[in-house]
CSV table of C-alpha atoms in Angstrom, one decimal:
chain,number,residue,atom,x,y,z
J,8,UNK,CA,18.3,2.3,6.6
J,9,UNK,CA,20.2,-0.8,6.4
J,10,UNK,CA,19.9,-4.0,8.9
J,11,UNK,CA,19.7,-3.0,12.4
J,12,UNK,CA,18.8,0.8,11.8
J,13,UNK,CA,16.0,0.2,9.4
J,14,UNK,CA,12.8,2.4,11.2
J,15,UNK,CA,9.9,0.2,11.1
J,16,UNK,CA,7.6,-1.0,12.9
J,17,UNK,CA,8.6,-3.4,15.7
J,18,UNK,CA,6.6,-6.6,14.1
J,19,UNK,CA,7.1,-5.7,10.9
J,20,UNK,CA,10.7,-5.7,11.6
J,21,UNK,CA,11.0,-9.2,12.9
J,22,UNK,CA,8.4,-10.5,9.8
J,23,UNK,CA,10.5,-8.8,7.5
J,24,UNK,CA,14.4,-9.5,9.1
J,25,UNK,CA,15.8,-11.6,6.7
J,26,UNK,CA,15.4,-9.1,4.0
J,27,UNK,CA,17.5,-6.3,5.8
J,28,UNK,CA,20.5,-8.2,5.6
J,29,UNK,CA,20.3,-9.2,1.4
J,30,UNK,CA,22.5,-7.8,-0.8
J,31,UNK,CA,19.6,-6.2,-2.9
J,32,UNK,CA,18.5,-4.2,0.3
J,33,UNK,CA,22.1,-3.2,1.1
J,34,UNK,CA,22.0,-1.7,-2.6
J,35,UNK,CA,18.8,-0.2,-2.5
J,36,UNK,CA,19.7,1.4,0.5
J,37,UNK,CA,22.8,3.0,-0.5
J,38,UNK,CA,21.2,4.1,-3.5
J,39,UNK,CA,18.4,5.8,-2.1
J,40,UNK,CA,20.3,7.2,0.8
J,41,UNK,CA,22.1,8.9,-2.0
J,42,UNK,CA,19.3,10.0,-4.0
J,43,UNK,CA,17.6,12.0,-0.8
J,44,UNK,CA,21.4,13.2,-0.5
J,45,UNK,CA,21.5,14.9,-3.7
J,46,UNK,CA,17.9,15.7,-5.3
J,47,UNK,CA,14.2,16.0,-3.5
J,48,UNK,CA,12.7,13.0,-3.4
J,49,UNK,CA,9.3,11.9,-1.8
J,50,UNK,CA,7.9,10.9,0.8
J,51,UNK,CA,9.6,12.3,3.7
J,52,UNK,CA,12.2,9.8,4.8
J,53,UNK,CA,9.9,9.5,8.3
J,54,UNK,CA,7.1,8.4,6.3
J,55,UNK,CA,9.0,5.8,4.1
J,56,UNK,CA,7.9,3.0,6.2
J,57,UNK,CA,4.4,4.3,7.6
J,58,UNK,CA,2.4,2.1,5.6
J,59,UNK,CA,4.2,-0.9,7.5
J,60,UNK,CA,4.1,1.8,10.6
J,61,UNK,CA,0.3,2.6,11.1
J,62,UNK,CA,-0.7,-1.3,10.3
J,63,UNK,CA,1.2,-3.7,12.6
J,64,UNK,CA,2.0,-7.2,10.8
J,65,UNK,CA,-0.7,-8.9,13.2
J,66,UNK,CA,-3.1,-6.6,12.4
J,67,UNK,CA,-3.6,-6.3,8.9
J,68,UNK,CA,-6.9,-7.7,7.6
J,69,UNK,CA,-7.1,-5.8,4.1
J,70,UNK,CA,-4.5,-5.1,1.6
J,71,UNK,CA,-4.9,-2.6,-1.1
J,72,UNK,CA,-1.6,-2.7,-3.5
J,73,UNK,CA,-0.2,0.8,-5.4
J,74,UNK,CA,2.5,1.2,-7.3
J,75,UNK,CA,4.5,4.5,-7.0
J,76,UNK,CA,4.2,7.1,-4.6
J,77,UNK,CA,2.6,10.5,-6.0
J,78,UNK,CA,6.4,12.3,-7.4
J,79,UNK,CA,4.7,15.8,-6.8
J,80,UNK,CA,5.4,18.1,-3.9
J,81,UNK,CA,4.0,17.5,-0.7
J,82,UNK,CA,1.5,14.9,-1.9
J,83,UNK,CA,3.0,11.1,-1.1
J,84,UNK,CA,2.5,10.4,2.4
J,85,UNK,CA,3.9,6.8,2.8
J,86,UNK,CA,0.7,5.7,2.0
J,87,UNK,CA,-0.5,4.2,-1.6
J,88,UNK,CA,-3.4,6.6,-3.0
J,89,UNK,CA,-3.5,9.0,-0.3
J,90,UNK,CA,-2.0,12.4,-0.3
J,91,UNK,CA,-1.3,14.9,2.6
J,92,UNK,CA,-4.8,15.9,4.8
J,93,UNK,CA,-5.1,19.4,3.1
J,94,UNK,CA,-3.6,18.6,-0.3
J,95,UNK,CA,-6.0,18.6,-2.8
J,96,UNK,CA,-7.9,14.6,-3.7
J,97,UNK,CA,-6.3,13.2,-6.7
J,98,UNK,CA,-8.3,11.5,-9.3
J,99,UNK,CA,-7.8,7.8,-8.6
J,100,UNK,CA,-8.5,8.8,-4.7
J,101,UNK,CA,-11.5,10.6,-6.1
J,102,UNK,CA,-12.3,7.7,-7.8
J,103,UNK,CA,-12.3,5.1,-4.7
J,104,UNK,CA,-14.3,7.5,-3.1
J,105,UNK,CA,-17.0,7.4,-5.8
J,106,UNK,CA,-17.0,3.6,-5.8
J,107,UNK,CA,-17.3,3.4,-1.3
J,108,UNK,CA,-20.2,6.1,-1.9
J,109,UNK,CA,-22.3,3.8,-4.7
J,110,UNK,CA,-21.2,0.4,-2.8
J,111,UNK,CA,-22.0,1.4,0.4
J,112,UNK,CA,-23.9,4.5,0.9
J,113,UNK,CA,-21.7,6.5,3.0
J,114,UNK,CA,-19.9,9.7,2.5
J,115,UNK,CA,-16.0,9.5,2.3
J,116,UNK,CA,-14.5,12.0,4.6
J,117,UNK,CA,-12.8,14.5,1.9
J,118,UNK,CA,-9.1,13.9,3.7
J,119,UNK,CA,-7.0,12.3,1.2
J,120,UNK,CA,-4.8,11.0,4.2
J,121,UNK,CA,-5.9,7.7,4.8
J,122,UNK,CA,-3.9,6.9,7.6
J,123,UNK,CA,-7.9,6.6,9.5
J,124,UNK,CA,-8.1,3.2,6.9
J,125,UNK,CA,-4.2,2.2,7.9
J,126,UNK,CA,-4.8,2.4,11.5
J,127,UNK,CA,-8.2,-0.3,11.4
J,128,UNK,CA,-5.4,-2.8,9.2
J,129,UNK,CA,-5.6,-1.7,5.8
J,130,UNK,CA,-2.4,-2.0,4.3
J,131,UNK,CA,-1.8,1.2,2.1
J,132,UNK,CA,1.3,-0.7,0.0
J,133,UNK,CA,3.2,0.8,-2.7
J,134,UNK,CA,5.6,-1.4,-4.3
J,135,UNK,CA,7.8,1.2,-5.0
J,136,UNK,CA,8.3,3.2,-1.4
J,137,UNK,CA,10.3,6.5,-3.0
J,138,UNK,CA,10.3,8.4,-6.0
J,139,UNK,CA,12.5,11.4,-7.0
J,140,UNK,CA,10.5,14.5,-7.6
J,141,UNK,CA,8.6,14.7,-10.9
J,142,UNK,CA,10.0,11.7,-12.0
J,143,UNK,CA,7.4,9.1,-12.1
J,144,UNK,CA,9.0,5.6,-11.7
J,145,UNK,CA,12.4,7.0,-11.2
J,146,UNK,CA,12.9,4.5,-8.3
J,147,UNK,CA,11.6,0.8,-9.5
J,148,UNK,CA,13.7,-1.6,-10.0
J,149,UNK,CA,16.0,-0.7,-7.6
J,150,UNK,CA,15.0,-3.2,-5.5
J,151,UNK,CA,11.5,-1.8,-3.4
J,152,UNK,CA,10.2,-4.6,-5.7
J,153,UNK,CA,11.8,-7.2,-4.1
J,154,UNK,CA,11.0,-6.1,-0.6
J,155,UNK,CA,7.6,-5.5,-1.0
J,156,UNK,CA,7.1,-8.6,-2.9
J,157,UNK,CA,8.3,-10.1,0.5
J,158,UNK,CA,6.4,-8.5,2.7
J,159,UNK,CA,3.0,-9.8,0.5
J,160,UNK,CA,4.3,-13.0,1.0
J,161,UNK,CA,5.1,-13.1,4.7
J,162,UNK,CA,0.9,-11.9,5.2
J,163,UNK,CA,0.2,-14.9,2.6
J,164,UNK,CA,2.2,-18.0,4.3
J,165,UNK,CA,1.8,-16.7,7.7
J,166,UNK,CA,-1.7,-15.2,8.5
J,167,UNK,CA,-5.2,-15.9,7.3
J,168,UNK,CA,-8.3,-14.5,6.0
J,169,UNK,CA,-6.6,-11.4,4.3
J,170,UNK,CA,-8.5,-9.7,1.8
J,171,UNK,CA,-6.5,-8.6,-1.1
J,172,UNK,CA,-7.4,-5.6,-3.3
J,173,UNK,CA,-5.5,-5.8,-6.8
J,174,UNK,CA,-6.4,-3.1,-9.2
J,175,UNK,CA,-4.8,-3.1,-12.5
J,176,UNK,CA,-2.9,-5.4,-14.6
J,177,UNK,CA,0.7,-4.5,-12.3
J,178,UNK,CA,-1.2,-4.9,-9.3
J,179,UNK,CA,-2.4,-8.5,-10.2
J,180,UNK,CA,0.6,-9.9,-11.3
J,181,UNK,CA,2.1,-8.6,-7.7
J,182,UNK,CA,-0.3,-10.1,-6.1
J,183,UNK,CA,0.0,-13.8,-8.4
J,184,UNK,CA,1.8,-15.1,-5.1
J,185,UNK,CA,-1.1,-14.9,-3.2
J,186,UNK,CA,-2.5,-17.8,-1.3
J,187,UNK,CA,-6.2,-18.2,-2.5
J,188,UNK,CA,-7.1,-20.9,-0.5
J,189,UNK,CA,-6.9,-18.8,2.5
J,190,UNK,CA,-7.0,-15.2,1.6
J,191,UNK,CA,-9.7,-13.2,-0.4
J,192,UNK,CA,-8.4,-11.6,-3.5
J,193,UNK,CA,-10.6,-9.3,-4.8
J,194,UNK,CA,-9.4,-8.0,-9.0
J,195,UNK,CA,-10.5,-5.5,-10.7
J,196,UNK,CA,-9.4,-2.3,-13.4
J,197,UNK,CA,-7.3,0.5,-11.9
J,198,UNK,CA,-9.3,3.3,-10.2
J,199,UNK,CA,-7.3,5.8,-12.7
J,200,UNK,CA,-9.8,7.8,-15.0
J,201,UNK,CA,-8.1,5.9,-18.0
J,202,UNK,CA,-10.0,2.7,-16.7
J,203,UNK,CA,-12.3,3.3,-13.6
J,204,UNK,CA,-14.9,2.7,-16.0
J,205,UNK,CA,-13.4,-0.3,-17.2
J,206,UNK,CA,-14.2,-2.7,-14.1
J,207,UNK,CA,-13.5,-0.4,-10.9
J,208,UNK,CA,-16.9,1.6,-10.7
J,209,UNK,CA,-19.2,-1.5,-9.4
J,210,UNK,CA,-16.7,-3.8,-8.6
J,211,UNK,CA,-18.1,-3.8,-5.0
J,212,UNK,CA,-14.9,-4.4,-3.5
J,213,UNK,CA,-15.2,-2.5,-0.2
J,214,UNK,CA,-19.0,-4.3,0.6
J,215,UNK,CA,-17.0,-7.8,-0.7
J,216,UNK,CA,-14.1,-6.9,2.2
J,217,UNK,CA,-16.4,-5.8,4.8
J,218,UNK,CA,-18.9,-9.2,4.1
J,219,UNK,CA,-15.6,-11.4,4.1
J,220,UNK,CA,-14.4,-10.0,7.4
J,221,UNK,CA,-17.6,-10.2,9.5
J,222,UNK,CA,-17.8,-14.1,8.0
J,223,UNK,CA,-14.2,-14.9,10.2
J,224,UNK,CA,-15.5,-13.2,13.0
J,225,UNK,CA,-13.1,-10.2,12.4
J,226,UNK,CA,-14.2,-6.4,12.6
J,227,UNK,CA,-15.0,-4.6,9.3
J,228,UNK,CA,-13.7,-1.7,8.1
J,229,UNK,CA,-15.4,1.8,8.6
J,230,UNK,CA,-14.6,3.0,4.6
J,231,UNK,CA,-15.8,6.7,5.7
C-alpha cells in the first residue's frame, strides 16, 4: 500500500502523490498492513480505496464526509454510510433516506450500497478508511486523518463549485479547510437517531446540491 503500489484510482493517484511518500503514510501503512495480518478488519482491502475508486478526482461534484467505516461483519463497503447491497439499512442510512423522500419526493432505492451515488461524483469519504472488527475507532489517528484531510483539500484549491455535505460537529471541523468562496458547504446535525431530529430532518441538503449544480451548468444528482 505504500508509494508506487498504493491501488487507487489513476487521478486520484497523481492528486494525491505527494502523500504516498510521507512518513505518516509509510506508518500508517505498516500498521494497517499488520493489523489485516493478524485480526479481521473491515472493509475488504479491495474496497479500501473505492470511495476514491468509483468517483474519479475530476469528477467529483458533491462531497458527503463520514467518519469510521461500519466495524461489523460484512457491512463497510469503502463507502461512508452505505453497507453491502443485501445487508440490512442502518439507521443513519435510514435516516438520509427519510430526508431525500421529504426534500424531494422520490423513493430511495432500499440498496444500502451507494456506489449508484459514487459513480454520478458523490464522494462517499470516511476519514478513517479501516477499522478492526467490533472495535469502533480502533483505527484513527493512525494517520487516515492526515490523508483524507489532504485529499479535501486537493478538491478545495484545485476544482470549483463542490458542494460539501458536513453533518455533525467532527464532520464540520474536517471540513473548516474548505474554500467557501468557491465551494458550497452545506452543515447540518448528524443523520444518527441521537440527532436527526436535531437539524438533519429538513435541512434540505440534497434539493440545496441539486439547485447548486444546475446553477454551474453541471448535472444533478439522481438521489434515488
Amino acid at each position: 500500500m505504500s508509494g508506487a503500489s498504493v491501488k487507487i484510482e489513476a487521478s486520484w493517484k497523481q492528486a494525491l502523490r505527494e502523500e504516498f511518500g510521507k512518513p505518516y503514510f509509510e506508518a500508517l501503512t505498516r500498521f494497517v498492513r499488520a493489523e489485516y495480518e493478524k485480526r479481521a478488519v473491515y472493509p475488504p482491502p479491495k474496497d479500501i480505496f473505492r470511495a476514491f475508486d468509483l468517483c474519479p478526482f475530476d469528477q467529483v461534484k458533491v462531497v458527503i464526509l463520514g467518519q469510521d467505516p461500519y466495524h461489523g461483519r460484512g457491512q463497510a463497503n469503502g463507502l461512508c454510510f452505505a453497507v453491502g447491497e443485501h445487508v440490512p439499512i442502518p439507521p443513519s442510512l435510514q435516516n438520509i433516506f427519510k430526508e431525500i423522500r421529504s426534500d424531494l419526493g422520490i423513493e430511495p432505492q432500499q440498496n444500502g450500497d451507494l456506489a449508484r451515488w459514487a459513480k454520478q461524483g458523490v464522494l462517499l469519504l470516511n476519514a478513517t478508511l479501516t477499522v478492526r472488527a467490533n472495535t469502533a475507532g480502533s483505527h484513527q489517528h493512525k494517520g487516515w486523518e492526515e490523508f483524507t484531510d489532504a485529499a479535501i483539500q486537493k478538491l478545495s484549491h484545485e476544482r470549483d463549485h463542490i458542494v460539501f455535505m458536513l453533518w455533525g460537529n467532527y464532520a464540520k471541523n474536517k471540513g473548516a479547510v474548505i474554500d467557501r468562496t468557491k465551494h458550497l458547504v452545506l452543515e447540518a446535525a448528524h443523520p444518527s437517531p441521537f440527532s436527526a431530529d436535531s437539524g438533519f430532518f429538513g435541512c434540505k441538503h440534497f434539493s440545496k446540491a441539486n439547485a447548486y449544480l444546475k446553477k454551474h451548468g453541471l448535472g444533478e444528482i439522481n438521489w434515488s
